[in-house]
Structure formats: C-alpha cells, structure tokens
XYZ file of C-alpha atoms in Angstrom:
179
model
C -23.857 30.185 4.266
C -21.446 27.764 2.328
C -18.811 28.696 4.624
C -21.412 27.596 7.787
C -22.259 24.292 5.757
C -18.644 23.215 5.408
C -17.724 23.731 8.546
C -21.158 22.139 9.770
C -20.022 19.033 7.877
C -16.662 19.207 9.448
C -17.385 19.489 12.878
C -20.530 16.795 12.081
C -19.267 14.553 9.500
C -15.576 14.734 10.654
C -16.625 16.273 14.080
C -14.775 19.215 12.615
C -15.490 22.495 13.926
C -19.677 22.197 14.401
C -19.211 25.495 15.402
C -25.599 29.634 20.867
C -25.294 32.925 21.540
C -25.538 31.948 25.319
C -22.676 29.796 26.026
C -21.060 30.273 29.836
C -17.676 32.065 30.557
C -15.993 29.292 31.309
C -15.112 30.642 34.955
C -13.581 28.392 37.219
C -12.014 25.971 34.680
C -8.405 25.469 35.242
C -7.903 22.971 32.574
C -4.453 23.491 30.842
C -4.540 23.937 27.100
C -2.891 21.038 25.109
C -1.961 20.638 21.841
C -3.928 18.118 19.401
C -1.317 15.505 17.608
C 0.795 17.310 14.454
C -0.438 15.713 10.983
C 0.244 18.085 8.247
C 2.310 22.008 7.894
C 0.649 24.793 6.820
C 1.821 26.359 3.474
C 3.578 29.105 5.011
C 5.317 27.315 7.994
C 8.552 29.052 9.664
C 10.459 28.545 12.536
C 8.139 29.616 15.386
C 8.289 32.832 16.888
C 7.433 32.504 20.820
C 5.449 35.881 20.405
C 2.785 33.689 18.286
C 2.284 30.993 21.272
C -0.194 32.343 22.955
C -2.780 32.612 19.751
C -1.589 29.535 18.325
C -2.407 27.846 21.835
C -5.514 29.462 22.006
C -6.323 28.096 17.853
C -5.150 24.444 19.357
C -7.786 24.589 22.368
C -10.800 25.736 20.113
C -9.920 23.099 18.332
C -10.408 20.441 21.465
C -13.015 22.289 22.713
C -15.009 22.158 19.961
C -14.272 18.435 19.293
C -15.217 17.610 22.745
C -18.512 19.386 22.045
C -18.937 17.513 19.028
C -19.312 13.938 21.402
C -22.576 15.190 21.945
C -23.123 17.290 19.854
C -23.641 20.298 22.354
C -23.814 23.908 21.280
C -24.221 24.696 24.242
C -21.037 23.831 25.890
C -19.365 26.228 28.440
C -16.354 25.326 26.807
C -16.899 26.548 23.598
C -16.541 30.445 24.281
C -13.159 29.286 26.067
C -11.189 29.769 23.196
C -13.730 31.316 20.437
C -15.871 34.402 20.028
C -17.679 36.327 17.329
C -18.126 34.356 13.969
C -15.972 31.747 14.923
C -18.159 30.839 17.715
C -21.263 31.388 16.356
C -19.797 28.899 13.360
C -19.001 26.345 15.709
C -22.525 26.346 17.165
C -24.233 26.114 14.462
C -22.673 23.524 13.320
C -23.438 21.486 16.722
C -26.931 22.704 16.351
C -27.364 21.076 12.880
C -25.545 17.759 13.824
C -28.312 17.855 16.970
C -30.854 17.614 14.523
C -29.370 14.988 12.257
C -28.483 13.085 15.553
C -25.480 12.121 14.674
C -22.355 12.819 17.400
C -18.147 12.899 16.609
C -15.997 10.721 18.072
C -11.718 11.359 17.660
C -10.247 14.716 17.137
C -9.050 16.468 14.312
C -5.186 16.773 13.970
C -3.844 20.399 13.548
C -0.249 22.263 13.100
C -1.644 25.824 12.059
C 1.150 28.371 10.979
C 1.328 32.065 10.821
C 0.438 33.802 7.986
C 0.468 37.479 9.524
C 0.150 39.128 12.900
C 0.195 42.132 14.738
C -0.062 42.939 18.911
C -3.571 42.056 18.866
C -4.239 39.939 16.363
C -2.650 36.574 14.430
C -3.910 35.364 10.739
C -3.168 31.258 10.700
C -3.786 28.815 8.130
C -3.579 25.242 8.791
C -4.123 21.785 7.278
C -6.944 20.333 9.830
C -6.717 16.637 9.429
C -9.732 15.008 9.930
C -9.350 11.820 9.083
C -9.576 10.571 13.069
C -12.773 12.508 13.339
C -15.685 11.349 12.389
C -19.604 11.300 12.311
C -21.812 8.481 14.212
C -25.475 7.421 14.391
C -27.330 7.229 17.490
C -26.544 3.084 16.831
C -22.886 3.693 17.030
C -22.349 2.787 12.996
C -20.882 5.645 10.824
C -23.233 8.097 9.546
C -21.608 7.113 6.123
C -19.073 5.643 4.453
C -16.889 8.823 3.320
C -13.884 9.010 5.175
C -12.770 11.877 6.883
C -10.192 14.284 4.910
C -7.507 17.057 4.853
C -8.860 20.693 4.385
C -8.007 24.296 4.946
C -8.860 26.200 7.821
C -8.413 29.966 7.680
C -8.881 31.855 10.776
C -8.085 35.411 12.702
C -7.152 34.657 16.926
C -7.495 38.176 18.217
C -6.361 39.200 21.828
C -9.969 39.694 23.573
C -10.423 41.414 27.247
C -6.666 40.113 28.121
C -6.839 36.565 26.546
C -6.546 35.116 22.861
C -9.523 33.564 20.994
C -10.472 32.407 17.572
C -12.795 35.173 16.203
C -13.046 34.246 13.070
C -12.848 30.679 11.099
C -12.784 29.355 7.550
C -13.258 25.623 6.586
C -12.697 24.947 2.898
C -14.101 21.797 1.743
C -12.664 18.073 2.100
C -9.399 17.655 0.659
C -8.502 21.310 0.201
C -4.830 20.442 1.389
C-alpha cells in the first residue's frame, strides 16, 4: 500500500507514474517509442549494452505513456498496457484512479535515464533517478494543487519480455528526493 501511495503521489502530484484491469491492447498504434529528456544517472550506470535497448525503450515509453495519461488523469487509457503489465500496470492505474477523485490532472513529463542493474533473456532489473521536477499536479482551475515542488526519487522496476514484446511488470517509486 505505501508503495501504491507513493507512486499515486508521483504520477498525481508530479504526474509521476499514477499507475483498470480493462485497458485496450493498444492494436493499431504505430506510434514510435521516444525517449523522455536525460536529467540524472542511475547509481549503477555503464556503458550501454545494445542487448538492454529494447527493455530500456520499453521502461522510457511507460514512462510517456503514463504521463500522457496523467493530462487527464485516465486509467483507462489504451496506452497504458502499451508498455506495462502486471503490478506495474495495475500501479499506474491506481494511481490515475485516485488523482480522478482528487480532480487534479499532470501537466510536463518526468525526466528519466534508467540503468541496468541485472538482466537475463527475458527479463531486465533497472533503477533510475525519475526527475520530476517538470511534472506536476493541477486543479481543475489550472493553479497548482500545492506549492511543493516536484523532486528526484528512485524508481525500481523489472521490464520482462511478454508474448514477444518488452513491458514494465513491475515498478517501485521511493519517496521525493530519494536520489
């Protein structure tokens, strides 16, 4: 649950990962994944290994997805499931759901370099410093929901090779100003 309510106040307060159970596929979408701006290295960064692309691609794109989400506050976006699945997902709903009910939306995006931290053929363990100091929470009146300022923290999270495509499966937000 605290790991849900720090990620809720990411994705809400720094429209940070507000991360329904019936999202669509995503069929039919042949939007190229692009990288959100670099702000801050992991703690285990390394030259990069092309092998790693693909789930570190796929990490980037949640990422987006889930801050374009975050405009509106929508767990129900089709493009959530894009690039997420299992906890991860179901993370980055609730947290939309929750922001829905305090009306409040995300405008910016968070900045992130994630690095590898482990990986096998089917799955990659990254850590990354999310900056989310461009990303932040807004009233229905267009003020800020408040006057804390958006912040540096963790994110832990698993991208496993799913059905012939990478996707964040699972996703750990430590609190504001963990790096």
């Amino acid at each position: 649950m605290e790991r849900r309510f720090l990620l809720t106040q990411a994705a809400a307060s720094v429209a940070v990962a507000g991360l329904v159970l019936g999202g669509c596929s995503g069929q039919g979408k042949e939007q190229e994944a692009k990288p959100l701006p670099v702000t801050a290295k992991g703690p285990e960064s390394s030259p990069s290994d092309p092998k790693h692309e693909p789930a570190l691609v796929a990490y980037r794109a949640m990422w987006r997805d889930l801050a374009i989400a975050s405009e509106t506050s929508d767990a129900y976006s089709p493009l959530l499931d894009d690039h997420a699945t299992g906890d991860a997902l179901a993370l980055m709903e609730h947290g939309l759901r929750k922001a829905k009910e305090e009306q409040v939306i995300s405008k910016g995006k968070p900045r992130v370099d994630p690095s590898v931290v482990s990986s096998s053929s089917r799955e990659v363990t990254v850590q990354d410093c999310v900056d989310g100091t461009g990303w932040l929470q807004y009233k229905p009146d267009g003020k800020l929901k408040n006057d804390v300022p958006g912040s540096h923290s963790r994110a832990d999270a698993t991208v496993r090779l799913d059905g012939g495509s990478w996707k964040v499966s699972k996703l750990y937000f430590h609190e504001a100003g963990s790096c």
